[in-house]
Short mmCIF file of C-alpha atoms in Angstrom, two decimals:
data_model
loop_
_atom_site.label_atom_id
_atom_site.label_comp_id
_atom_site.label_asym_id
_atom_site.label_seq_id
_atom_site.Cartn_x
_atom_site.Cartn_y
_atom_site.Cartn_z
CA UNK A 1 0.00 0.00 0.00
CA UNK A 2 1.06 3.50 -0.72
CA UNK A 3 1.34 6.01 2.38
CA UNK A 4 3.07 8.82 4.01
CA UNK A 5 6.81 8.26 4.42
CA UNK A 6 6.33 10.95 7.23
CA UNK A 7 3.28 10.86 9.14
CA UNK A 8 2.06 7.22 7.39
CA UNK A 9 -1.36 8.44 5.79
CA UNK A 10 -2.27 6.03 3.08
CA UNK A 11 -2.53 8.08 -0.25
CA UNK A 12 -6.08 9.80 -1.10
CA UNK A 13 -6.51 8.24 -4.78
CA UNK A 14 -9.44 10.54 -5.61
CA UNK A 15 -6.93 13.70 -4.57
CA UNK A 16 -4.39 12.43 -6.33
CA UNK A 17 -1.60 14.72 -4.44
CA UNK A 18 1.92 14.42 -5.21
CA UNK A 19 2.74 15.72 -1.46
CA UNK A 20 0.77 14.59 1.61
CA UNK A 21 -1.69 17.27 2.25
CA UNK A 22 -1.35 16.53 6.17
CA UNK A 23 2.43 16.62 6.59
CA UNK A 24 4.05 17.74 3.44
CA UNK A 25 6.36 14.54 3.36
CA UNK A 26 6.82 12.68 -0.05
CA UNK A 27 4.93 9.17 -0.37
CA UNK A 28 6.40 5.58 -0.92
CA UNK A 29 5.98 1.71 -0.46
CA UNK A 30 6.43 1.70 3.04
CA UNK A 31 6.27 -1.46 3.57
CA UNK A 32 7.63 -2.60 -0.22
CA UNK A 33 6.01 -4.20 -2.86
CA UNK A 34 4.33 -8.43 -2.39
CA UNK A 35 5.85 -11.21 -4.93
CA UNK A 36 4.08 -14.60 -5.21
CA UNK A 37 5.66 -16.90 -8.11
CA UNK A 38 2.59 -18.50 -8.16
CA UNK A 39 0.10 -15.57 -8.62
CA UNK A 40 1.96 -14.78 -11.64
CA UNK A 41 -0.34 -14.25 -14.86
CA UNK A 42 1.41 -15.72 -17.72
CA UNK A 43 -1.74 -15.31 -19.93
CA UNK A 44 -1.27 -11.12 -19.53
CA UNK A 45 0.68 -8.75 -21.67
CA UNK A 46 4.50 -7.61 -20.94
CA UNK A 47 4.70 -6.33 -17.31
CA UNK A 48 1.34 -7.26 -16.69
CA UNK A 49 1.96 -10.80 -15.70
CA UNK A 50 3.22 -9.38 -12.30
CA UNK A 51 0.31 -7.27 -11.94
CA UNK A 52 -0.41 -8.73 -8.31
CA UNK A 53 3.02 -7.64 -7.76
CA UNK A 54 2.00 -3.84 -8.60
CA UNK A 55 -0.04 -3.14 -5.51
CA UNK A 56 -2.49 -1.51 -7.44
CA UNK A 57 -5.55 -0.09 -6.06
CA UNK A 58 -9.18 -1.98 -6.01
CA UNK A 59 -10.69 -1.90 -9.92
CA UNK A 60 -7.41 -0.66 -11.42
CA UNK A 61 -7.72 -1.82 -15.41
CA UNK A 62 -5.10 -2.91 -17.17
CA UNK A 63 -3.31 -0.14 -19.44
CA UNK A 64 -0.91 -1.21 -22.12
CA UNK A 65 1.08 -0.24 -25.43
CA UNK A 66 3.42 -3.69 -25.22
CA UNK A 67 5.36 -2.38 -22.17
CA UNK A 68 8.18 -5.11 -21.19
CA UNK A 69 9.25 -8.10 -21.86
CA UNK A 70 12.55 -6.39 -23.14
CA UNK A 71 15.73 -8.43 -24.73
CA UNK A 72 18.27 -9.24 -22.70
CA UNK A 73 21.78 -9.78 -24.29
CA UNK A 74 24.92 -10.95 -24.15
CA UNK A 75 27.93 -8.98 -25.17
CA UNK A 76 32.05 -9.25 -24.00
CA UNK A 77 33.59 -5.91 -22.68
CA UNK A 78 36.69 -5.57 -20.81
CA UNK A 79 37.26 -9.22 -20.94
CA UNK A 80 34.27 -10.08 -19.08
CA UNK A 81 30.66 -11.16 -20.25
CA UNK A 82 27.83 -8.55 -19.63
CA UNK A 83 24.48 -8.56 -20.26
CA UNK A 84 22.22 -6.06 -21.30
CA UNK A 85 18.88 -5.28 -20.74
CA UNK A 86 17.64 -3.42 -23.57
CA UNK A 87 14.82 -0.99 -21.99
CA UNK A 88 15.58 1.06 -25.08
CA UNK A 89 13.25 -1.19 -26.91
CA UNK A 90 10.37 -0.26 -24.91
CA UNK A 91 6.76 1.36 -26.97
CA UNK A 92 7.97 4.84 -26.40
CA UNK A 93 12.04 3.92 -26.65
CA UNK A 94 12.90 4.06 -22.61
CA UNK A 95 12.28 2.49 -19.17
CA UNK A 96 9.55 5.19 -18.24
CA UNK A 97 6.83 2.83 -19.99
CA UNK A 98 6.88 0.55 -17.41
CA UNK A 99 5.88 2.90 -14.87
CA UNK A 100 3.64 5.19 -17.03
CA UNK A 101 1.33 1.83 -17.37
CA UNK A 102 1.04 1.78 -13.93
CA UNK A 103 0.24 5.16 -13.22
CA UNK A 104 -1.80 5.43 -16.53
CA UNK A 105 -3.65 2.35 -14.10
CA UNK A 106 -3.81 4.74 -11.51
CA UNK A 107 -5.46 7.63 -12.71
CA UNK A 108 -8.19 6.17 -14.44
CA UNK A 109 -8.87 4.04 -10.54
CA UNK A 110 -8.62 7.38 -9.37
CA UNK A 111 -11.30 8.86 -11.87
CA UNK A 112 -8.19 11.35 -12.88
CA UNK A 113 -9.15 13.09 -16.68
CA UNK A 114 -6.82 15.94 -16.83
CA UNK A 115 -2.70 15.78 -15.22
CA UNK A 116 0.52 17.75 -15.59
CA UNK A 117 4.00 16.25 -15.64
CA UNK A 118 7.34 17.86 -16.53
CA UNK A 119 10.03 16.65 -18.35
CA UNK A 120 13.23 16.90 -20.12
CA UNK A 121 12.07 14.25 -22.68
CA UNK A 122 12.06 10.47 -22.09
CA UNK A 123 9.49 10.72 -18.89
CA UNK A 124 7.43 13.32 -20.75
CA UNK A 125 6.76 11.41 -23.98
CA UNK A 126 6.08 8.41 -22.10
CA UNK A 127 3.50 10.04 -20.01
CA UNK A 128 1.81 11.79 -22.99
CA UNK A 129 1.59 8.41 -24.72
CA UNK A 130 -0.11 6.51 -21.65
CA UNK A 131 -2.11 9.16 -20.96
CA UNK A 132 -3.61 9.62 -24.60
CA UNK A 133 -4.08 5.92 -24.57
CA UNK A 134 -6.61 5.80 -21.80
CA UNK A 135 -8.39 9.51 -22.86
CA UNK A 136 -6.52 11.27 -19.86
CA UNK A 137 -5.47 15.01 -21.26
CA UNK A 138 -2.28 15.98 -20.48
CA UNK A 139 0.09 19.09 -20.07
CA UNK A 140 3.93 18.44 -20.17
CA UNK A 141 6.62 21.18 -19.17
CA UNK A 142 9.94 20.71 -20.85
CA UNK A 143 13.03 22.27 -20.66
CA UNK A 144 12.77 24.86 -24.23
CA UNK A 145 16.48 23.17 -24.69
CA UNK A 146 15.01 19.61 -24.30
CA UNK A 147 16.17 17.14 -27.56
CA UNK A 148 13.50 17.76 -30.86
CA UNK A 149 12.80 14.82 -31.60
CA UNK A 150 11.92 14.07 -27.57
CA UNK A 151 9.95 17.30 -28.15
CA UNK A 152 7.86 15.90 -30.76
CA UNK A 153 7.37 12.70 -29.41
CA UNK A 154 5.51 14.19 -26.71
CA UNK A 155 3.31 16.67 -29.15
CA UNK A 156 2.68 13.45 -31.55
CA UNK A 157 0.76 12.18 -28.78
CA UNK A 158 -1.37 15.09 -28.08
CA UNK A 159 -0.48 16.35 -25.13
CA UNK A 160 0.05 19.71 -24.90
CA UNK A 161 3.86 21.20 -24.70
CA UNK A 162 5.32 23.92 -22.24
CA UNK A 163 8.73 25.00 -23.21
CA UNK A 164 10.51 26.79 -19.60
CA UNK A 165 13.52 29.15 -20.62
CA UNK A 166 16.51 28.21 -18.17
CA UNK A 167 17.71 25.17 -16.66
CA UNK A 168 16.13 21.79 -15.81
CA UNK A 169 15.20 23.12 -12.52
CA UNK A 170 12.48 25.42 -13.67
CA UNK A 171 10.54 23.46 -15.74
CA UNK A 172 10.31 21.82 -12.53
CA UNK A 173 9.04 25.13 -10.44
CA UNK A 174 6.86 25.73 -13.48
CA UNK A 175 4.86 22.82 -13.00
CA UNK A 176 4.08 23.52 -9.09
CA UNK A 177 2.60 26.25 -10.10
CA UNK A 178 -0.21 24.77 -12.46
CA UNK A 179 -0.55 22.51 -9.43
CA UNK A 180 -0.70 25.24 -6.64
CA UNK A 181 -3.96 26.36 -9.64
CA UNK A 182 -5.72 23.00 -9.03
CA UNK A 183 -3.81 20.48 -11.45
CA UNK A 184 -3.02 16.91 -10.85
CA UNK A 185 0.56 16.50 -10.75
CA UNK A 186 1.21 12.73 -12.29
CA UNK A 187 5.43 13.22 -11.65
CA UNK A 188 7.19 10.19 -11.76
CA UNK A 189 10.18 12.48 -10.07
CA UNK A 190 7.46 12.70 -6.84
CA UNK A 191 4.85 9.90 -6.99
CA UNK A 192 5.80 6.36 -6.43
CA UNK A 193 3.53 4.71 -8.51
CA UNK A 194 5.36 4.35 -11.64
CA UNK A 195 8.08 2.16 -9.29
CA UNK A 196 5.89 -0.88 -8.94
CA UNK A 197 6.03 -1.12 -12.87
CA UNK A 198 9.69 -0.57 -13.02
CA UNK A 199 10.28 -3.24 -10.89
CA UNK A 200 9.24 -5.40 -13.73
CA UNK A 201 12.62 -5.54 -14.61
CA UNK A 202 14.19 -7.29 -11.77
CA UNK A 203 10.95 -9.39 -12.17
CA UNK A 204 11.96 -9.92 -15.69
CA UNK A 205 15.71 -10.05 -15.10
CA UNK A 206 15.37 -13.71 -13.16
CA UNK A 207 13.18 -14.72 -15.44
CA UNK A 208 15.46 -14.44 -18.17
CA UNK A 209 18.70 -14.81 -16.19
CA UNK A 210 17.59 -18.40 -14.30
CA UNK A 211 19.14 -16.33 -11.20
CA UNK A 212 20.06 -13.36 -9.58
CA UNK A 213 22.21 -10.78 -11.44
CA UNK A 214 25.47 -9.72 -9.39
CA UNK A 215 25.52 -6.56 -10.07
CA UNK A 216 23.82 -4.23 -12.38
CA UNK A 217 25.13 -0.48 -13.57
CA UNK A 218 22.31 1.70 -14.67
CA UNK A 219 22.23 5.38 -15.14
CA UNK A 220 20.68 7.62 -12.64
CA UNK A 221 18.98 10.76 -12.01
CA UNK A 222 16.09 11.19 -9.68
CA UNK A 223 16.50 7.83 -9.29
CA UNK A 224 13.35 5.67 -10.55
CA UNK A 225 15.25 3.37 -12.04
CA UNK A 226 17.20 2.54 -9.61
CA UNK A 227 14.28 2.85 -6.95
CA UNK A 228 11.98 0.59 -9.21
CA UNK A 229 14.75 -2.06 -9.75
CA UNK A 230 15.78 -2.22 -6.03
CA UNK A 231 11.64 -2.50 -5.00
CA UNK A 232 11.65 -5.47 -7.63
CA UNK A 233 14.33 -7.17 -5.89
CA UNK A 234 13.51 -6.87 -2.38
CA UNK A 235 10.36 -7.91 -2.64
CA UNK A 236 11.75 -11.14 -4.83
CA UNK A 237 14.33 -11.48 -1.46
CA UNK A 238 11.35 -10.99 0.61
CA UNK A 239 9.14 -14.07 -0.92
CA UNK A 240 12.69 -16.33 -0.83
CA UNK A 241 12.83 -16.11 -4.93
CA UNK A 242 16.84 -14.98 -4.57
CA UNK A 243 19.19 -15.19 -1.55
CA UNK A 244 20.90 -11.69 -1.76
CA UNK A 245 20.81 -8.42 -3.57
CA UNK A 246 22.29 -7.97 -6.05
CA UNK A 247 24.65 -4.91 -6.22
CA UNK A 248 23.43 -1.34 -7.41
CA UNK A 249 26.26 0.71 -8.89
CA UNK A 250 24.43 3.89 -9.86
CA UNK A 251 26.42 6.02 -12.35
CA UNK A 252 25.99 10.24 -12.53
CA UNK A 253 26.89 13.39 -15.07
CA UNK A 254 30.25 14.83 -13.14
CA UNK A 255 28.15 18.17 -14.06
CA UNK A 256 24.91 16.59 -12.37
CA UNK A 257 26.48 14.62 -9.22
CA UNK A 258 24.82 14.75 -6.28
CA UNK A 259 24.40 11.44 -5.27
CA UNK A 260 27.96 10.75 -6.08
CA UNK A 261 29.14 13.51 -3.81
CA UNK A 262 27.06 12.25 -1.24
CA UNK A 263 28.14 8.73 -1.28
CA UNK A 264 31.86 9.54 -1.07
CA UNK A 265 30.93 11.47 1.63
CA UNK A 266 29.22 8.85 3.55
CA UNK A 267 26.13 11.32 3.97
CA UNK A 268 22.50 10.09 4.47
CA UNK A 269 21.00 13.22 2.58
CA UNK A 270 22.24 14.63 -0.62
CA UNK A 271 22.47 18.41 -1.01
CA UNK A 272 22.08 19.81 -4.50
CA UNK A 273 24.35 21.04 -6.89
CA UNK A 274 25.09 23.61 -9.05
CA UNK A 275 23.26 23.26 -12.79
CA UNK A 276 25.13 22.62 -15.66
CA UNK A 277 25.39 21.42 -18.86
CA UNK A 278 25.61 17.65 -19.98
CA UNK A 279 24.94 15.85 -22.86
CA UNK A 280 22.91 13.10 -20.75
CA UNK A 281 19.77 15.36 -20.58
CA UNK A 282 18.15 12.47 -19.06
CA UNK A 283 20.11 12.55 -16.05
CA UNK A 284 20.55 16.07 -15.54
CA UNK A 285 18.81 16.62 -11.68
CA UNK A 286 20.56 18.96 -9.42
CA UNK A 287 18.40 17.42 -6.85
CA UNK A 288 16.63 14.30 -6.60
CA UNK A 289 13.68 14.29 -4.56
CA UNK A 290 14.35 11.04 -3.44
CA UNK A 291 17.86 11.16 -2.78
CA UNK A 292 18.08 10.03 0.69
CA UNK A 293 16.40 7.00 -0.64
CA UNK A 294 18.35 6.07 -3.51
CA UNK A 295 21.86 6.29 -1.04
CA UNK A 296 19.97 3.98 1.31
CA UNK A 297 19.10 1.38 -1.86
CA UNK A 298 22.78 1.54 -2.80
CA UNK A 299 23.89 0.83 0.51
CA UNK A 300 21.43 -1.72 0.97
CA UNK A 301 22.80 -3.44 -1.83
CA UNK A 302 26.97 -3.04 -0.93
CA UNK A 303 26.69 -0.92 -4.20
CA UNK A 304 28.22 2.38 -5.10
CA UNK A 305 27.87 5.79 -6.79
CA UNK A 306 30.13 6.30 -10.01
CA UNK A 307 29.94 9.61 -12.12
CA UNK A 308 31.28 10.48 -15.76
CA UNK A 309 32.65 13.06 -17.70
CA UNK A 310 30.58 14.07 -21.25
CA UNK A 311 34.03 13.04 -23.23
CA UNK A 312 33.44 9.36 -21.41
CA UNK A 313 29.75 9.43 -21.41
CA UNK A 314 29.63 9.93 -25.50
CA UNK A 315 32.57 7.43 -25.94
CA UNK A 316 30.68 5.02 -24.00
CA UNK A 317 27.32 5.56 -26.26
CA UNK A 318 30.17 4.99 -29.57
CA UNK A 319 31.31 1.81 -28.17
CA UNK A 320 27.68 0.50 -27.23
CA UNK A 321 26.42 1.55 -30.74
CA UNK A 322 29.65 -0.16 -32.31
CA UNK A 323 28.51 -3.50 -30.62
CA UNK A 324 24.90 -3.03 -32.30
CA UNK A 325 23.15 -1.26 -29.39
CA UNK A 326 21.82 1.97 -30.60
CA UNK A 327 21.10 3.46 -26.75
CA UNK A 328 20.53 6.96 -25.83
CA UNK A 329 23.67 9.10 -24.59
CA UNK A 330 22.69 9.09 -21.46
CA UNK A 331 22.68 5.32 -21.43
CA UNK A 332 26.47 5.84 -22.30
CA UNK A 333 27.20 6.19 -18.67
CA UNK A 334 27.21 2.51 -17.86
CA UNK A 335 29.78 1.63 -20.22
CA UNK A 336 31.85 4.19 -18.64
CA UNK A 337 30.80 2.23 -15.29
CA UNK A 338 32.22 -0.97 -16.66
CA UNK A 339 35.28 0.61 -17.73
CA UNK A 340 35.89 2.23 -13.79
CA UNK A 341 34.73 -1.46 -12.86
CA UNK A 342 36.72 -3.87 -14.62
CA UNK A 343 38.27 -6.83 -13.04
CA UNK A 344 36.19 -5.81 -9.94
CA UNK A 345 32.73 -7.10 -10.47
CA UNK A 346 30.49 -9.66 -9.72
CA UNK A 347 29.14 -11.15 -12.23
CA UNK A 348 26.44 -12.15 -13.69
CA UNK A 349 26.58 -8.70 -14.40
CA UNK A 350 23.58 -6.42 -15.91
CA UNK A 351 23.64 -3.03 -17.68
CA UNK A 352 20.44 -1.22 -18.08
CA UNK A 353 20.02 0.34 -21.13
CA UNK A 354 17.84 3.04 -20.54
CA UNK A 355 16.69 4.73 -23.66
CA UNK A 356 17.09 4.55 -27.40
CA UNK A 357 19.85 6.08 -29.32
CA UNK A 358 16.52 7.30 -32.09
CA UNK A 359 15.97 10.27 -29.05
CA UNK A 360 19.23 12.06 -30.12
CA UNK A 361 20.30 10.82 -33.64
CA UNK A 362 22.05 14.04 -34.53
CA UNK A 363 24.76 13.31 -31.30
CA UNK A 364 25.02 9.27 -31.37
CA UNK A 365 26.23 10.15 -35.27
CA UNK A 366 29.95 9.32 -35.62
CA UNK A 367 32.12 12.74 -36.07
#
């Protein structure tokens, strides 16, 4: 069940706030997420075979575009065999469809017609999709320097587009303000719906593994992959599915670092930093909501916090695209991950690949 991670309120579906209205604290899977091997429902689309994994509310219908069910290959890098899940391959080309299903789910339980979101592209376009799939009009706020093609993604679906002058931040501060007017705020940066979908993947992962990955690098932000992923697994640790975690090594823009800088310094809370620019739009959060929950994930796991200059993080996209995977730039970053990580990891090992290389043609081009 969803509730208060402050005062423990269970979350008002027909409200539909993104804060509680009681305390002000941000809401979360308090006490995780319920995996039964043998409530599985192999005769249901993608992701939805773990729907009574998804703690989804009473009369929640099931909202699809072919979400999950990703490939999940084998390539050798550094002298060692990794696999990669391809999440690139997803309906709207990233991870976020997993956990726009969901919340797609949860709007309509909720009776929810009209929401807001904003986005520098992959989140946004996945959200306009869902949302124009079940009728649900939509509003998305975008950073005005956010990739076109992301851009039009999001407009091809209908929804309607906000361009914000200025950093990532105030797209974000935009936003609040159509909410503080009466809007539903649908964020996947706030609201921890979308997780429960994203843990599909660790769902998936053993599935198509036979066991539990040792590790697994994944790029991170605000942290929803990383937060989905480690739900999935706990729960599968909590029914007896695997014995341990596996670990989490999270890897960060050096311009967009906070975790990172938090980690080495052995802090429980993560302060923000200065904005920037990176070429890993995606992961370009000067302060992740739920920081202090990603660090505990990590360190829950014996994983770690790795960062990346832009030289690495496009030489990493070159060498996945030379090996056939056509991912995103910011998906770039775990390559750079292996590469700090040789020789040192524990295999099997998993890279996520978060979005497709189709979001930013004109960079992923050779020079």
């Amino acid at each position: 069940m969803i509730s208060c991670r402050g005062c423990g309120k269970p979350f008002p579906i027909a409200e539909f706030p993104h804060r509680c209205p009681v305390c002000g604290a941000l809401y979360g899977f308090r006490e995780g997420l319920h995996y039964d091997p043998d409530q599985l429902q192999s005769n249901l689309p993608g992701i939805w075979k773990y729907r009574s994994a998804f703690s989804l509310p009473d009369g929640a219908p099931l909202v699809t575009l072919g979400e999950g069910s990703t490939p999940l290959i084998q390539e050798e890098f550094f002298g060692e065999q990794i696999w990669f899940k391809l999440e690139s391959l997803n309906p709207t080309g990233s991870f976020k469809d997993r956990g726009s299903a969901v919340l797609a789910s949860w709007l309509l339980a909720g009776d929810i017609r009209t929401a807001v979101e904003d986005s520098s592209g992959n989140a946004g376009a996945s959200f306009a999709a869902y949302t124009s799939r079940v009728g649900i009009q939509s509003k998305v706020f975008i950073p005005a320097y956010a990739a076109g093609p992301k851009r039009l993604q999001i407009e091809s679906f209908g929804s309607e587009v906000v361009p914000i002058p200025g950093p990532r931040s105030k797209a974000a501060e935009a936003v609040i303000e159509e909410v503080k007017a009466g809007a539903v705020y649908a964020s996947h940066a706030y609201l921890p719906q979308g997780t429960a979908g994203i843990a599909s993947i660790a769902y998936e992962l053993i599935d198509q593994l036979g066991e539990s990955p040792g590790t697994i690098l994944l790029p991170v932000g605000h942290g929803s992959l990383l937060l989905g992923i480690a739900l999935g697994f706990d729960a599968l640790l909590k029914s007896g599915v695997i014995p341990t975690r596996p670990r989490l090594i999270a890897v960060q823009s050096a311009v967009y670092n906070p975790l990172y800088q938090a980690f080495a310094a052995g802090s429980k809370t993560v302060d923000p930093v200065p904005e920037g620019n990176t070429i890993a739009e995606g992961v370009a959060i000067a302060d992740p909501y739920h920081g202090s929950e990603v660090l505990k994930a990590i360190r829950e796991s014996e994983g770690m916090v790795l960062q990346a200059a832009d030289d690495q993080i496009m030489a990493g996209m070159r060498q996945l695209a030379y090996h056939g995977i056509y991912a995103e730039i910011t998906s770039g970053l775990v390559w750079e991950g292996l590469r700090q990580l040789a020789g040192k990891l524990v295999g099997p090992t998993v890279c996520i690949i978060s979005g497709n290389g189709l979001k930013n043609p004109s960079t992923v081009a050779s020079p």
